[in-house]
PDB file of C-alpha atoms and ligand atoms in Angstrom:
ATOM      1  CA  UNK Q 275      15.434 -14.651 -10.927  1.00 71.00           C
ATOM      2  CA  UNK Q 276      12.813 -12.216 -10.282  1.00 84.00           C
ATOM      3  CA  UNK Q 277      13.480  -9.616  -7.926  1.00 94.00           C
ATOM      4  CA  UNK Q 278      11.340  -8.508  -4.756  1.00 97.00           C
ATOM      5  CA  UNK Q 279       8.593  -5.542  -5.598  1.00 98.00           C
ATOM      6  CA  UNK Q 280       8.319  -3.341  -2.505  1.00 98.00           C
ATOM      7  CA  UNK Q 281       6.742  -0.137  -2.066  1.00 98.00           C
ATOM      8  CA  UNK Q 282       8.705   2.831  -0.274  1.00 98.00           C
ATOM      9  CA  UNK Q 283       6.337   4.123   2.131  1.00 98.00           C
ATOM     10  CA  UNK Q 284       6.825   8.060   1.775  1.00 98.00           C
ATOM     11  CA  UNK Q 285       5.558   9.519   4.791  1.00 98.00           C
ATOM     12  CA  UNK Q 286       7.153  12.910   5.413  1.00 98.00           C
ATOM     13  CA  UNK Q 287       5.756  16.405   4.056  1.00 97.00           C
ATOM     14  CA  UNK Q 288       9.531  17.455   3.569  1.00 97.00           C
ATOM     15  CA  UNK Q 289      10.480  17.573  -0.199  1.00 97.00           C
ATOM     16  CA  UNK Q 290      14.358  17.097   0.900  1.00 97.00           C
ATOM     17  CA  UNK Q 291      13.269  13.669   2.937  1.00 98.00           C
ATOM     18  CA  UNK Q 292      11.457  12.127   0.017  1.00 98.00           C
ATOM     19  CA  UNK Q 293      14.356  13.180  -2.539  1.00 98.00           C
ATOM     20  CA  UNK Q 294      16.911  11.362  -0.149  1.00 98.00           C
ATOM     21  CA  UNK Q 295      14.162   8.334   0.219  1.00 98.00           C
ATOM     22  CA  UNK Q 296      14.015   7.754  -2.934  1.00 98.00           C
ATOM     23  CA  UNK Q 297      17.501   8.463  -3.974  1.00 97.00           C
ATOM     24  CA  UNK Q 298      18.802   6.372  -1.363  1.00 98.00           C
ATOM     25  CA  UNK Q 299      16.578   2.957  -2.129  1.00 98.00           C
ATOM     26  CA  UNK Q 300      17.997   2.884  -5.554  1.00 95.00           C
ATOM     27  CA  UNK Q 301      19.471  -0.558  -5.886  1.00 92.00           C
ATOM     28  CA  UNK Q 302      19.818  -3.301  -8.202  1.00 94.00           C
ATOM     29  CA  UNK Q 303      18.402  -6.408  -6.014  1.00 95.00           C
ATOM     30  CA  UNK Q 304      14.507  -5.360  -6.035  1.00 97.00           C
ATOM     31  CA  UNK Q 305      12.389  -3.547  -7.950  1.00 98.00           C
ATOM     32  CA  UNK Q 306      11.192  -0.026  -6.274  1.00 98.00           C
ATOM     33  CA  UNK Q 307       8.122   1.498  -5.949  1.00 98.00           C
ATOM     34  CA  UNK Q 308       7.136   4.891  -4.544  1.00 98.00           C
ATOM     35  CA  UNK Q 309       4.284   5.229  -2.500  1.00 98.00           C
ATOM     36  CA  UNK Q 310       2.839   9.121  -1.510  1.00 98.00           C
ATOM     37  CA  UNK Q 311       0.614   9.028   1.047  1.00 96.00           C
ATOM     38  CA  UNK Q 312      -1.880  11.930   3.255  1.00 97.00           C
ATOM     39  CA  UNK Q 313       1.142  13.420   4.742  1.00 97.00           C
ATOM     40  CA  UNK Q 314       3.162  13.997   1.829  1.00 98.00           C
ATOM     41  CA  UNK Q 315      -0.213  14.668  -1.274  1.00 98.00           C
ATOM     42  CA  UNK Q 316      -1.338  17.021   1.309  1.00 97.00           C
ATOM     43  CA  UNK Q 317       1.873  19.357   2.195  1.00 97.00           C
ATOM     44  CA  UNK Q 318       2.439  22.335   0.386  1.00 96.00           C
ATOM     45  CA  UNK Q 319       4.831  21.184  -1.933  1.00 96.00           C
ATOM     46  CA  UNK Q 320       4.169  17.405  -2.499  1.00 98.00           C
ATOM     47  CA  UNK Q 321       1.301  17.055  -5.137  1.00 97.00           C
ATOM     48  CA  UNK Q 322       3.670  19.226  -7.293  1.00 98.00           C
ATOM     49  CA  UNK Q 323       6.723  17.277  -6.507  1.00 98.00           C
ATOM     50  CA  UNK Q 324       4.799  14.077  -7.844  1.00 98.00           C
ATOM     51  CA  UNK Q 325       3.390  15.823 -10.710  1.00 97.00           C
ATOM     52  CA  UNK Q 326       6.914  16.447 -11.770  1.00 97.00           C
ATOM     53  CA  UNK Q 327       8.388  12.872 -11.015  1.00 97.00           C
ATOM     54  CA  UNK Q 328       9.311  10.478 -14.256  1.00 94.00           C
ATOM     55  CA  UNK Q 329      10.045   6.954 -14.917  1.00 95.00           C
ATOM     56  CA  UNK Q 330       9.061   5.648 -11.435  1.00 97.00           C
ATOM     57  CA  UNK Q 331       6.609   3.199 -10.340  1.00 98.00           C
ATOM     58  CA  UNK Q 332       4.160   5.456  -8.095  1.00 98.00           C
ATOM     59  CA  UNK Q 333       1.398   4.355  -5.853  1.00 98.00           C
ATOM     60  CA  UNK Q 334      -1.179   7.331  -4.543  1.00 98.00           C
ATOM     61  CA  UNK Q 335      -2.367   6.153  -1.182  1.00 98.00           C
ATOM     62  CA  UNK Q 336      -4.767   8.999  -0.668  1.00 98.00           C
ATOM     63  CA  UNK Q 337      -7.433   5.762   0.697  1.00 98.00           C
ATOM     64  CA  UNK Q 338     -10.556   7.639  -0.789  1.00 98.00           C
ATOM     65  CA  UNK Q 339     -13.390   6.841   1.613  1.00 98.00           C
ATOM     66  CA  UNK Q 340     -16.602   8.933   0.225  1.00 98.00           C
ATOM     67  CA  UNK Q 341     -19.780   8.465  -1.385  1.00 98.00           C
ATOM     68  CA  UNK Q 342     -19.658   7.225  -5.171  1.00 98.00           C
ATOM     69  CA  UNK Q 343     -19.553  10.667  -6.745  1.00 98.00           C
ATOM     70  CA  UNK Q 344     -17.028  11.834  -4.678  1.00 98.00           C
ATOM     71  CA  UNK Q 345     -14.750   8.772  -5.116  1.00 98.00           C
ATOM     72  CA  UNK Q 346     -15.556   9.016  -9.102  1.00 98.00           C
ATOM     73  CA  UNK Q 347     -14.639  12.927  -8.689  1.00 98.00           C
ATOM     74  CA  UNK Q 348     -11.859  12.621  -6.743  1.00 98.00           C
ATOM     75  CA  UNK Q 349     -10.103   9.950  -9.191  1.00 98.00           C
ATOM     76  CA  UNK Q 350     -10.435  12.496 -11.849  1.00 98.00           C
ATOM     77  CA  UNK Q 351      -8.879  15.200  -9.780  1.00 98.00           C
ATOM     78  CA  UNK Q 352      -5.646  13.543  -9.539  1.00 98.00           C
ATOM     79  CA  UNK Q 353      -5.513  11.796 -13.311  1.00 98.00           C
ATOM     80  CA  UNK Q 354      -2.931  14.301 -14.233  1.00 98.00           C
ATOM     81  CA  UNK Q 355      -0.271  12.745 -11.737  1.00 98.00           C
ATOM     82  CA  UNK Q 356      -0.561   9.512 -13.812  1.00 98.00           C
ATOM     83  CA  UNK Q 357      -0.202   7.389 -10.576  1.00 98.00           C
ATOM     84  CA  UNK Q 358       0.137   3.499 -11.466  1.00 98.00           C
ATOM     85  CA  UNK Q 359      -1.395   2.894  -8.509  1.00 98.00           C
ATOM     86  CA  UNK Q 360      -4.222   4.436  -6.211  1.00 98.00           C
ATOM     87  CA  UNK Q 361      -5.988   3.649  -3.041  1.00 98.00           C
ATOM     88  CA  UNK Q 362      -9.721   3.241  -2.287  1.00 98.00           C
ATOM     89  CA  UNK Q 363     -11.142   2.038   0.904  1.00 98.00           C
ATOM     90  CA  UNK Q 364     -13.550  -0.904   0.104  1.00 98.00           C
ATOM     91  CA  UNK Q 365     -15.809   0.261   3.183  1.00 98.00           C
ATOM     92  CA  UNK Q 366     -16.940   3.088   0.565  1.00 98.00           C
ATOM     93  CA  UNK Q 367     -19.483   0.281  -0.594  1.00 98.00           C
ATOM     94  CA  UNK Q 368     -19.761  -1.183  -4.284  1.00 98.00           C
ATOM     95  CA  UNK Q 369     -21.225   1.257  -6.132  1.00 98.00           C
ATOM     96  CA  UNK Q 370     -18.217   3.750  -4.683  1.00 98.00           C
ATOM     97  CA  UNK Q 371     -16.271   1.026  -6.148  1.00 98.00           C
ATOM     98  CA  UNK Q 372     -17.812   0.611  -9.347  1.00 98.00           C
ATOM     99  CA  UNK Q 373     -17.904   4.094 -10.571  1.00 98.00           C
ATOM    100  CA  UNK Q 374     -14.437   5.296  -9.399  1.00 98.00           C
ATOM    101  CA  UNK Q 375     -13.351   2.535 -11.063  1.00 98.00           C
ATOM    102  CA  UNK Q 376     -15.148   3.555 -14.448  1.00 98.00           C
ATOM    103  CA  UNK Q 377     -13.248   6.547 -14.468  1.00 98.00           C
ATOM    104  CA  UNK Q 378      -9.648   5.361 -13.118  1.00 98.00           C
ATOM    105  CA  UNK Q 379      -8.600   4.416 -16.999  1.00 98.00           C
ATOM    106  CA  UNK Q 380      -4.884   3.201 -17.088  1.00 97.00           C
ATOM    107  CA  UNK Q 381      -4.351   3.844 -12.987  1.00 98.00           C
ATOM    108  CA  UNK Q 382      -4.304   0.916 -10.947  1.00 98.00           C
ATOM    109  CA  UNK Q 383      -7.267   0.669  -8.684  1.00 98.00           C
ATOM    110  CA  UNK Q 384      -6.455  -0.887  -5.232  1.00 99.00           C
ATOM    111  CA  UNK Q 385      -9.187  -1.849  -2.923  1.00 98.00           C
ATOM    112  CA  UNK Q 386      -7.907  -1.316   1.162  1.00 98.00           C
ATOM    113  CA  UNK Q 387      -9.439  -3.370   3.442  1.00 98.00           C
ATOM    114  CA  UNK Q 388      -9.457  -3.712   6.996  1.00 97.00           C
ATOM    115  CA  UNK Q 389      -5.961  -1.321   8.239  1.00 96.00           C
ATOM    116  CA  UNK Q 390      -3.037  -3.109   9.366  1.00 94.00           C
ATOM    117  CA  UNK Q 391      -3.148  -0.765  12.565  1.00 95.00           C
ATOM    118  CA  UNK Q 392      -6.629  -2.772  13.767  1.00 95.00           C
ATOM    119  CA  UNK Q 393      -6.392  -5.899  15.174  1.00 95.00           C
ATOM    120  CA  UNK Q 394     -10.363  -7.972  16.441  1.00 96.00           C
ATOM    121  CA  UNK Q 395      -9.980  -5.812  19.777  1.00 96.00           C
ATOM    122  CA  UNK Q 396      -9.631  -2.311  17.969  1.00 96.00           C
ATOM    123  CA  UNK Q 397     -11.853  -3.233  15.631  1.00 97.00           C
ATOM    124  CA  UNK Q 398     -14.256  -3.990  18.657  1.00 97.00           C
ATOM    125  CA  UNK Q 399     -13.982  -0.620  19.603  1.00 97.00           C
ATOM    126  CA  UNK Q 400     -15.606   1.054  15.969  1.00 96.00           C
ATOM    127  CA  UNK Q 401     -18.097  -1.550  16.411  1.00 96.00           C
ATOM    128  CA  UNK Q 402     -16.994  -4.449  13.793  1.00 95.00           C
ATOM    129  CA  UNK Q 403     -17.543  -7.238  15.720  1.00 95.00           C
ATOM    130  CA  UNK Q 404     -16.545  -9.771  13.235  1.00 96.00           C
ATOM    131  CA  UNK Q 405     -13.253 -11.871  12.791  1.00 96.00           C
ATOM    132  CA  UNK Q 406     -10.472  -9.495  11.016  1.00 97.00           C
ATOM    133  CA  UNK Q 407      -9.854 -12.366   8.572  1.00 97.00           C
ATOM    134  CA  UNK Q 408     -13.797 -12.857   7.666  1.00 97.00           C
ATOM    135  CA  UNK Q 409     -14.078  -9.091   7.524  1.00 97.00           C
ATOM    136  CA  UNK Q 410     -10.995  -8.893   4.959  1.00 98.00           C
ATOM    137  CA  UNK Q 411     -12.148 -11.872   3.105  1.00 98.00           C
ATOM    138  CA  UNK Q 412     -15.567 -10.304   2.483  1.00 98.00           C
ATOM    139  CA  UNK Q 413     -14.253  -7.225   1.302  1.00 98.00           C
ATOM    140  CA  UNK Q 414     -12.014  -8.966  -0.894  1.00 98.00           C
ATOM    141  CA  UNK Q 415     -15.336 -11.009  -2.863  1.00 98.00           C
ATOM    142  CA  UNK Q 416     -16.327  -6.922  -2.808  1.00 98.00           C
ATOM    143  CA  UNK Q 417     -13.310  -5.814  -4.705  1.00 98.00           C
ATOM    144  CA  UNK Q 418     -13.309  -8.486  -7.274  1.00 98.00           C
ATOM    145  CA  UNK Q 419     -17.422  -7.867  -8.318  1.00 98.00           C
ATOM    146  CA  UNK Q 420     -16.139  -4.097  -8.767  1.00 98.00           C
ATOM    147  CA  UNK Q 421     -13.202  -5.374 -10.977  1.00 98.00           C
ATOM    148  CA  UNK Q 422     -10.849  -4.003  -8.698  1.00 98.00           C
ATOM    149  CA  UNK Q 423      -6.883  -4.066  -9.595  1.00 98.00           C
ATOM    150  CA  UNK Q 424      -5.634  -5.075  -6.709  1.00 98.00           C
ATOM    151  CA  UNK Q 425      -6.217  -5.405  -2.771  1.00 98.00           C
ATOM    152  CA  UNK Q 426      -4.168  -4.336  -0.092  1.00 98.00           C
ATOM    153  CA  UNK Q 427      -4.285  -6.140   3.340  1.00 98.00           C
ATOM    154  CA  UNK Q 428      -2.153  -7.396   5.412  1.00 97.00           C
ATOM    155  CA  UNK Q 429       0.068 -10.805   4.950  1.00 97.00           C
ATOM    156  CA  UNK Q 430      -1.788 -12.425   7.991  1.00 96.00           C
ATOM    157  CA  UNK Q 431      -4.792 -12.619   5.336  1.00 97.00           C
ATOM    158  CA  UNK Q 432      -3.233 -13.001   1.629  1.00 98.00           C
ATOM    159  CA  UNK Q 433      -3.614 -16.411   1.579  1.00 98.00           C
ATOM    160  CA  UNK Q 434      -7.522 -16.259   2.836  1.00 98.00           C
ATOM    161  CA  UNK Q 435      -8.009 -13.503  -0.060  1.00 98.00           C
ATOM    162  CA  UNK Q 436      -6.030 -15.533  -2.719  1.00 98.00           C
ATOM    163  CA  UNK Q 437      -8.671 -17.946  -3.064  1.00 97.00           C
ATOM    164  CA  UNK Q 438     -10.580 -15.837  -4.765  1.00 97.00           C
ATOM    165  CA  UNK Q 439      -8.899 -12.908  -5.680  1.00 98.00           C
ATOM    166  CA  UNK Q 440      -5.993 -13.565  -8.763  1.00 97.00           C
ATOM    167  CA  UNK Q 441      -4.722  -9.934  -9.473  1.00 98.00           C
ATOM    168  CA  UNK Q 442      -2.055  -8.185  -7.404  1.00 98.00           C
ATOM    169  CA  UNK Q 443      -2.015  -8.357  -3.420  1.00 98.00           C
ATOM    170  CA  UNK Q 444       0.246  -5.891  -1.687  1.00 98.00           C
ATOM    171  CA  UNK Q 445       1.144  -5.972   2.355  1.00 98.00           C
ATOM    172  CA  UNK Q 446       2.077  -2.969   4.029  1.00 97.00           C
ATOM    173  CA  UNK Q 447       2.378  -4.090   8.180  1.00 96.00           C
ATOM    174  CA  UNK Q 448       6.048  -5.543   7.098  1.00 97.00           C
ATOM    175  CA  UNK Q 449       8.925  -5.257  10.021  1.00 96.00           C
ATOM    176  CA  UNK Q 450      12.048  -6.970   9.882  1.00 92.00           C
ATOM    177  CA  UNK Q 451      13.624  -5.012  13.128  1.00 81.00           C
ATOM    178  CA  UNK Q 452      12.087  -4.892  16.330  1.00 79.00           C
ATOM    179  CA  UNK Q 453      10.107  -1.570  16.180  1.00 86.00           C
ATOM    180  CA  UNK Q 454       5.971  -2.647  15.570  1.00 89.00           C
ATOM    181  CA  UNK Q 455       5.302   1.167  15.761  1.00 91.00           C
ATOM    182  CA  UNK Q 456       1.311   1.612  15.289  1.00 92.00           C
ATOM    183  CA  UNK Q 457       1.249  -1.565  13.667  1.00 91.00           C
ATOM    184  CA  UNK Q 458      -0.632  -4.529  15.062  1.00 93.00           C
ATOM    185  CA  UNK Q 459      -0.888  -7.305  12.078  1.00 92.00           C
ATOM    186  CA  UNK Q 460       2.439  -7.558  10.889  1.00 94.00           C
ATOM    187  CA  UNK Q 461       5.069 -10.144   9.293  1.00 95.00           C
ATOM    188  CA  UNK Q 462       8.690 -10.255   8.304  1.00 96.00           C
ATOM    189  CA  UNK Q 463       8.931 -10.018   4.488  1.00 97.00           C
ATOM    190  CA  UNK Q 464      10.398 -13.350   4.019  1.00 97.00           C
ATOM    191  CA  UNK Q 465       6.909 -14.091   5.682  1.00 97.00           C
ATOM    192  CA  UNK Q 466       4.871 -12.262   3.631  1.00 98.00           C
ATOM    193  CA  UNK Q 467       6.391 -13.182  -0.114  1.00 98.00           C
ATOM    194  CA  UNK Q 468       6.187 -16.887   1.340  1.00 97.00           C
ATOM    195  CA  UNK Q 469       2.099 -16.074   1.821  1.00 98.00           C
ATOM    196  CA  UNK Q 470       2.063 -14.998  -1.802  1.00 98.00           C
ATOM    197  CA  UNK Q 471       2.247 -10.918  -1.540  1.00 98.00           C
ATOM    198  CA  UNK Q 472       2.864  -9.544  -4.605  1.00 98.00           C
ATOM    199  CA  UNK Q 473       4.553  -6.336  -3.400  1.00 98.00           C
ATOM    200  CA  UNK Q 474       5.476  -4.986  -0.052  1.00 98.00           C
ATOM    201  CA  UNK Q 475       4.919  -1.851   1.395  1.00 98.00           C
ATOM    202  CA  UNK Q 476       7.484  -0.940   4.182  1.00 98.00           C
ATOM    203  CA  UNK Q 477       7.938   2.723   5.507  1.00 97.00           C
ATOM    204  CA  UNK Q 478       9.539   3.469   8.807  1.00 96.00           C
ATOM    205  CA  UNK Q 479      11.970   0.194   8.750  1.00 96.00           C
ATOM    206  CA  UNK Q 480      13.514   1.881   5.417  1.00 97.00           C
ATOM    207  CA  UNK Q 481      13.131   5.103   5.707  1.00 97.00           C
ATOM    208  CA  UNK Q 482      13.789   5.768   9.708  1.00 96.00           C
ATOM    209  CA  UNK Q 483      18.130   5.977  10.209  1.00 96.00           C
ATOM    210  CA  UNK Q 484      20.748   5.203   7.920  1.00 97.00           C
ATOM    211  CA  UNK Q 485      18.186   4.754   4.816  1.00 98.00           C
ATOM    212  CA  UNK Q 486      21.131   2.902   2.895  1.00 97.00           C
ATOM    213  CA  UNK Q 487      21.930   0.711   5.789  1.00 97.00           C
ATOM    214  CA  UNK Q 488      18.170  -0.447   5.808  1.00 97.00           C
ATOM    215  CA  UNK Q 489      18.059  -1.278   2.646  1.00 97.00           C
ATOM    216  CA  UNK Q 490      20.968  -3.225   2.743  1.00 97.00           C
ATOM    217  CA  UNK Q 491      19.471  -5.251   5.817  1.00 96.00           C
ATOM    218  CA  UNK Q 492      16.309  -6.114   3.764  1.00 97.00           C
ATOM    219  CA  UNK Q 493      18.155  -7.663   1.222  1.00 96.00           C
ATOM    220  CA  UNK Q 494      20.217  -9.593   3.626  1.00 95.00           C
ATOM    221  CA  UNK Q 495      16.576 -10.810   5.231  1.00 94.00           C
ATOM    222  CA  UNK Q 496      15.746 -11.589   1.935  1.00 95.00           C
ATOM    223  CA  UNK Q 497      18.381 -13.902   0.776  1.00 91.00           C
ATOM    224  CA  UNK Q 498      17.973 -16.091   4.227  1.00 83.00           C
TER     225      UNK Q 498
HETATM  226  O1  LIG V 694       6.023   2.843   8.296  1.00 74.44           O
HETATM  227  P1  LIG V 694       5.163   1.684   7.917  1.00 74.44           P
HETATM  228  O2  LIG V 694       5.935   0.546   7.289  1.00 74.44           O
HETATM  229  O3  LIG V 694       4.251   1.230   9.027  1.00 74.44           O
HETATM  230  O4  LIG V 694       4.240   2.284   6.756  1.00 74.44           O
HETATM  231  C1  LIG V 694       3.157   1.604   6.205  1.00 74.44           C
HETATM  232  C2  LIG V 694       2.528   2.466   5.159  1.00 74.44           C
HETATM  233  O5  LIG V 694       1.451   1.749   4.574  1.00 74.44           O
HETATM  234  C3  LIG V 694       1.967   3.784   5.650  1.00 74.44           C
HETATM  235  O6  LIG V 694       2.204   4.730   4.621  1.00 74.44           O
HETATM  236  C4  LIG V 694       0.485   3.531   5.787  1.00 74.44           C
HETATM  237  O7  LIG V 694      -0.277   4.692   5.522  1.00 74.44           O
HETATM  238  C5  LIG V 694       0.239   2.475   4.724  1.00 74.44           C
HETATM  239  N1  LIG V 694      -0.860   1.547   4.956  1.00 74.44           N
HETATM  240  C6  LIG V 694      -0.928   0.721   6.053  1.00 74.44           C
HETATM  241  N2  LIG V 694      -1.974  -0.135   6.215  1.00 74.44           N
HETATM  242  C7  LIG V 694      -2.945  -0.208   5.305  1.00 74.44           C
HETATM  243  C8  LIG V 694      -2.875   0.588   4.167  1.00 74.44           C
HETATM  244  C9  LIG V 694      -1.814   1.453   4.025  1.00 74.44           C
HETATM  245  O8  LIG V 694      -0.019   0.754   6.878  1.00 74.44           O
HETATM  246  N3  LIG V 694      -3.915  -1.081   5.439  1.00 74.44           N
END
C-alpha cells in the first residue's frame, strides 16, 4: 500500500528543536518530508543547518512574493541547498512565475495561493472581495500557464483546483486535535487525502508536546 506523504512543518529558529523534529518523526508508516520555513531559513544557524542536511525530502517555504527579477534572483540564491521543493506566492503575477520558474532547474516549484490563515472575512479586510474558492481556483489556471510544479492550498479547495490542475497538491491547515491555532480553513487529514491532497503539511499538531506521541496519533487517525 502506499504510505501517507506529509510535510513536517519546521517552525522554530532552534537547531536542537528541528534535530529532535526530525529525529523524532522517523517512522515506517508514512513517508516524511521536511519543510523550513521564515523562522527557521532566517535564524542564525538554519540556512547552514539545511545546507548540510542529506537524503531527506526538503521543502523551502521561503513564499517569495517580489517582482520577476527578484523572484528569478532569489531562486538562484538558494540553488545550493538543493531543496526538492520551494514556495512562490502566485499573487507575484505570471511573469514572476514564469521566470523564477526558468531558473528553478531540478527544484520543485510550488505556487501558494490564497493562506490557510484567511478565510472571505479576512480576506475582506486586504480588500479581496471575491469568494476564497474562486480566488484559489483562479490562481490555480495561473500556476498551470507558468508550468508550475505544484500548488499549495488548502483541502477545502483541492478538489475545485483538481479540475484543472494534474501535478502535486499539498494542504497545510491540517488538525486532527482540537487546537485551530491561527488557522481558519482547515480539515482532518483523513479529510484532506479523501479530497485528493497529495501531501500534507502539519506543524504544531506534530511538533507541539510529546513529538513521538503525535505521530503515533496521526497514524492511528489515519488507519480509521
Ligand atoms: O503549525 P501548522 O500546522 O499550522 O503549520 C502550517 C505550516 O504551513 C506553517 O509552516 C505555515 O507557514 C505553512 N503554510 C500555511 N498555509 C499556507 C502555506 C504555508 O500554513 N497557505
Amino acid at each position: 500500500m502506499k504510505k501517507n506523504k506529509i510535510f513536517v512543518a519546521c517552525d522554530s529558529p532552534n537547531i536542537s528543536k528541528i534535530k529532535e523534529i526530525i529525529n523524532h518523526t522517523k517512522n515506517s508508516k508514512l513517508k516524511i518530508g521536511y519543510k523550513f520555513g521564515l523562522e527557521f531559513l532566517n535564524s542564525k544557524k538554519g540556512r547552514n543547518f539545511v545546507s548540510n542536511l542529506k537524503n531527506y525530502i526538503t521543502f523551502g517555504d521561503y513564499k517569495f512574493n517580489d517582482i520577476p527579477n527578484t523572484c528569478a534572483a532569489a531562486v538562484k540564491a538558494v540553488q545550493d541547498l538543493k531543496f526538492n521543493y520551494l514556495t512562490i506566492h502566485i499573487s507575484s503575477g505570471l511573469e514572476a512565475l514564469k521566470a523564477a520558474k526558468k531558473v528553478s532547474k531540478k527544484t520543485k516549484l510550488v505556487g501558494v495561493t490564497i493562506l490557510t490563515s484567511l478565510d472571505n472575512k479576512e480576506l475582506k479586510k486586504i480588500g479581496f472581495n471575491r469568494d476564497v474558492k474562486k480566488l484559489v481556483f483562479h490562481q490555480a489556471k495561473l500556476a498551470k500557464k507558468a508550468k508550475l510544479d505544484a500548488i499549495v492550498c488548502s483541502a477545502h479547495e483541492v478538489k475545485i483546483v483538481r479540475k484543472i490542475f494534474k501535478k502535486e497538491i499539498i494542504t497545510p491547515g491540517i488538525r486532527f486535535s482540537k487546537s485551530k491555532n491561527d488557522q481558519k480553513r482547515i480539515l482532518t487529514p483523513n479529510q484532506a487525502y479523501k479530497n485528493g491532497s497529495d501531501w500534507l503539511v502539519i506543524g504544531r499538531p506534530i511538533t507541539k508536546g510529546n513529538i513521538k506521541k503525535n505521530i503515533q496519533t496521526l497514524i492511528n487517525h489515519l488507519g480509521k
